[in-house]
Structures are given as C-alpha cells and as structure tokens.
Short mmCIF file of C-alpha atoms in Angstrom, two decimals:
data_model
loop_
_atom_site.label_atom_id
_atom_site.label_comp_id
_atom_site.label_asym_id
_atom_site.label_seq_id
_atom_site.Cartn_x
_atom_site.Cartn_y
_atom_site.Cartn_z
CA MET C 1 134.71 46.37 17.44
CA MET C 2 132.56 49.59 18.09
CA THR C 3 129.32 48.83 16.12
CA ALA C 4 127.11 50.29 18.40
CA ASP C 5 128.97 53.60 17.74
CA ASP C 6 129.24 53.14 13.89
CA LEU C 7 125.36 52.61 14.07
CA ILE C 8 124.97 56.06 15.91
CA LYS C 9 127.16 57.60 13.67
CA ALA C 10 125.42 56.36 10.75
CA ALA C 11 121.93 56.82 11.80
CA ALA C 12 123.29 60.73 12.00
CA GLU C 13 124.59 60.76 8.99
CA SER C 14 121.35 59.71 6.57
CA ASP C 15 118.51 56.79 6.90
CA GLU C 16 120.43 54.80 4.12
CA ALA C 17 123.60 54.90 6.21
CA PHE C 18 121.60 53.85 9.09
CA ILE C 19 120.18 50.97 7.35
CA LYS C 20 123.29 49.82 5.53
CA GLU C 21 125.07 49.96 8.66
CA PHE C 22 122.13 47.93 10.59
CA GLY C 23 122.38 45.16 8.27
CA ARG C 24 126.29 44.82 8.32
CA ILE C 25 126.18 45.00 12.02
CA ILE C 26 123.41 42.13 12.36
CA LYS C 27 124.33 39.94 9.49
CA GLU C 28 128.13 40.19 9.31
CA GLU C 29 129.08 41.13 13.14
CA HIS C 30 126.78 39.19 15.18
CA HIS C 31 125.91 36.60 12.58
CA LEU C 32 122.19 36.76 13.41
CA SER C 33 119.06 37.24 11.57
CA ALA C 34 116.62 39.69 11.74
CA ALA C 35 114.09 37.41 13.67
CA GLU C 36 117.22 36.34 15.87
CA PHE C 37 118.07 39.89 16.77
CA SER C 38 114.16 40.68 17.26
CA GLU C 39 114.57 38.09 19.91
CA ARG C 40 117.30 39.36 21.46
CA SER C 41 116.47 42.82 21.37
CA GLY C 42 112.63 42.68 22.06
CA ILE C 43 111.92 44.88 19.24
CA PRO C 44 109.15 43.35 17.25
CA PRO C 45 110.43 41.06 14.02
CA SER C 46 108.05 43.30 11.82
CA THR C 47 110.04 46.59 12.75
CA ILE C 48 113.26 45.08 12.37
CA TYR C 49 112.58 44.04 8.75
CA LYS C 50 110.94 47.27 7.98
CA LEU C 51 114.34 49.01 9.12
CA LEU C 52 116.34 46.95 7.21
CA SER C 53 114.25 47.33 4.07
CA GLY C 54 114.07 51.07 4.20
CA HIS C 55 110.29 51.39 4.97
CA ARG C 56 110.71 52.77 8.16
CA GLU C 57 113.11 55.31 9.47
CA PRO C 58 113.82 54.79 13.35
CA ASN C 59 112.79 56.99 16.00
CA ILE C 60 114.69 57.72 18.54
CA LYS C 61 112.98 55.41 21.36
CA THR C 62 113.91 52.30 19.15
CA LEU C 63 117.48 53.47 17.90
CA ARG C 64 118.13 53.65 21.79
CA GLN C 65 116.76 50.32 22.09
CA ILE C 66 118.88 48.65 19.38
CA VAL C 67 122.00 50.74 20.88
CA LYS C 68 121.40 49.27 24.23
CA VAL C 69 121.30 45.73 22.95
CA LEU C 70 124.40 45.87 20.61
CA ARG C 71 126.60 47.53 23.76
CA LYS C 72 125.10 44.65 25.81
CA MET C 73 126.04 41.94 22.96
CA GLU C 74 129.53 43.42 22.49
CA GLY C 75 130.17 44.00 26.45
CA THR C 76 130.15 47.74 26.30
CA GLU C 77 127.22 48.74 27.90
CA LYS C 78 127.55 51.22 30.67
CA ASN C 79 126.49 49.27 33.64
CA ASP C 80 125.28 51.03 36.86
CA PHE C 81 127.99 51.30 39.20
CA ILE C 82 128.79 52.24 42.96
CA ALA C 83 131.51 54.88 43.69
CA VAL C 84 133.96 53.69 46.35
CA ILE C 85 135.50 56.82 47.69
CA ALA C 86 138.61 55.92 50.10
CA ALA C 87 142.62 56.34 50.46
CA ARG C 88 144.37 54.19 47.96
CA PRO C 89 145.62 51.83 50.39
CA VAL C 90 142.00 51.04 51.38
CA LEU C 91 140.97 50.82 47.54
CA ASP C 92 143.78 48.25 46.89
CA TYR C 93 141.64 45.77 49.19
CA ILE C 94 139.38 46.01 46.58
CA THR C 95 139.69 42.95 44.59
CA GLU C 96 136.29 42.38 42.77
CA LYS C 97 135.37 45.43 39.99
CA LYS C 98 131.93 43.51 39.51
CA LEU C 99 129.35 42.30 42.30
CA LYS C 100 126.03 40.73 42.01
CA VAL C 101 123.29 42.53 44.66
CA GLY C 102 119.84 41.34 44.34
CA GLY C 103 120.16 40.05 40.69
CA HIS C 104 121.99 43.18 39.29
CA LEU C 105 125.36 43.08 38.21
CA LEU C 106 127.31 46.17 39.83
CA THR C 107 130.53 47.71 39.09
CA ILE C 108 132.05 49.37 41.58
CA ARG C 109 134.45 52.26 40.74
CA GLU C 110 137.46 53.64 42.98
CA TYR C 111 137.92 57.00 43.56
CA SER C 112 141.18 57.60 45.25
CA ALA C 113 140.92 60.71 47.88
CA THR C 114 143.73 61.96 50.37
CA SER C 115 142.07 64.48 52.30
CA MET C 116 138.22 65.32 52.79
CA GLU C 117 138.10 67.91 50.04
CA GLU C 118 139.46 65.70 47.56
CA ALA C 119 136.85 62.99 48.87
CA ILE C 120 133.83 65.67 48.64
CA ILE C 121 135.10 66.66 44.94
CA ALA C 122 135.27 62.84 44.07
CA ALA C 123 132.00 62.36 45.20
CA ILE C 124 130.59 65.06 43.24
CA ARG C 125 132.45 63.87 40.35
CA ALA C 126 131.59 60.24 40.92
CA GLU C 127 127.53 61.19 40.43
CA ARG C 128 128.04 63.51 37.41
CA ASP C 129 129.96 59.74 35.98
CA GLY C 130 126.74 58.45 36.64
CA ALA C 131 127.08 56.36 39.68
CA LYS C 132 123.95 54.73 41.38
CA ALA C 133 125.02 55.08 44.83
CA VAL C 134 128.35 56.62 46.79
CA VAL C 135 130.32 54.61 49.44
CA CYS C 136 132.81 56.51 51.54
CA ALA C 137 134.33 57.40 54.94
CA PRO C 138 132.32 58.37 57.93
CA ILE C 139 133.91 61.71 57.90
CA VAL C 140 133.12 63.07 54.55
CA SER C 141 129.80 60.83 54.32
CA THR C 142 127.52 63.69 56.45
CA THR C 143 128.59 66.59 53.99
CA VAL C 144 128.54 64.23 50.91
CA GLU C 145 124.80 63.13 51.65
CA LYS C 146 123.89 67.18 51.48
CA VAL C 147 125.28 67.74 48.20
CA LEU C 148 124.47 64.37 46.55
CA ARG C 149 121.28 63.10 44.96
CA ILE C 150 122.36 59.66 45.02
CA PRO C 151 122.20 57.01 47.80
CA VAL C 152 125.75 57.27 50.20
CA ALA C 153 126.42 54.43 52.10
CA THR C 154 129.12 54.60 54.81
CA ILE C 155 132.27 52.45 55.73
CA MET C 156 132.58 51.50 59.10
CA PRO C 157 135.27 49.35 59.73
CA ARG C 158 134.64 47.59 62.68
CA ASP C 159 137.58 44.73 62.42
CA SER C 160 140.28 47.34 61.25
CA LEU C 161 139.79 49.36 64.04
CA PHE C 162 140.58 47.06 66.45
CA GLU C 163 143.48 45.68 64.60
CA ALA C 164 144.63 49.42 64.58
CA ILE C 165 144.31 49.75 68.21
CA GLU C 166 146.17 46.77 68.40
CA LEU C 167 149.04 47.63 66.34
CA ALA C 168 149.04 51.37 67.84
CA ALA C 169 149.70 49.36 71.47
CA LYS C 170 152.24 47.23 69.62
CA LYS C 171 154.10 50.38 68.91
CA MET C 172 153.65 51.93 72.44
CA GLY C 173 155.82 49.21 73.63
#
C-alpha cells in the first residue's frame, strides 16, 4: 500500500488522475467517507467534496496536508528523529527505536562511527537526513556543534566509566 505516493504521482499527472486516485484511496483503501476524511485531516468538508467532485483543483498546501494525513494513517510518515552517533558496541545497547519525550514520539536513528572523522561525517549526514538533534561523544561534540545547525547533546557515560576503570584495575592484576 503506497497510497500517499500514488496520490502524489496522480496529482503530478493531471487533475483528473488526482480526483480518481484521491477518491479510490479514501473509499477503497481506508474505507472512509469524505466527511470522515475531513474530520481526520482537519480539511473542511466542503473542500474535500469539491476536490472529489472536480469542482476545485488541489492547491499545494491542501495536497501536502492530505499526503501528511495519509502517511500518518499508513504509518509511513517521516517522524522527527534524533541521531545517535557512536561506535557499534554502544549502539547495540539501544533497545528502543521510538521514545516519547514531552508528548512527542521521536525515532532514534543510529549512525555508526569508528573514528572522529567518521563521527563528524555521520553528524553532517544525519542533519542532511532530517535529524532534529544529534547525540554524540564528548570528544567530537564541540566540533559537531560548530558545523551543525541543529542541537547537539553529549553522551556522558557516568556508570560505564567507573565500570571500565574497575575492569582495567582487575586486568592489571
């Protein structure tokens, strides 16, 4: 089911293709009436009826709103995400890929890096991918903050630091 993408293709093709595809998606894919779709989307019922009947062409703002609602209904919306940049062993500790913070559901996206250079490149890539924030190690966070326009948070491994010191002491003998 790629209904939102199908609708975008139809809108690019012609108004007639958009009307046909929009009606099919609402009725056949989601089993909704125009009024029910209006309620879910926040688009006035009169606008939905005019679009479906061909008495109005979709403007870009309305089309974006329709696509956003369809993607939400399909579970294919692009959620806000936070990029976590770390070595693979650290990333393996992340068990939750979704996190609710302040009422917002955020996705955690992992970016593996094994050197400072890779971490900086990963941070830039994450921002380009649409990350809303980056979490990384203190050794690169100051550099990353200088090149990104999004917030950067630093990993402060308190407990694991002491565990690593104890492990090193045990290995010493």
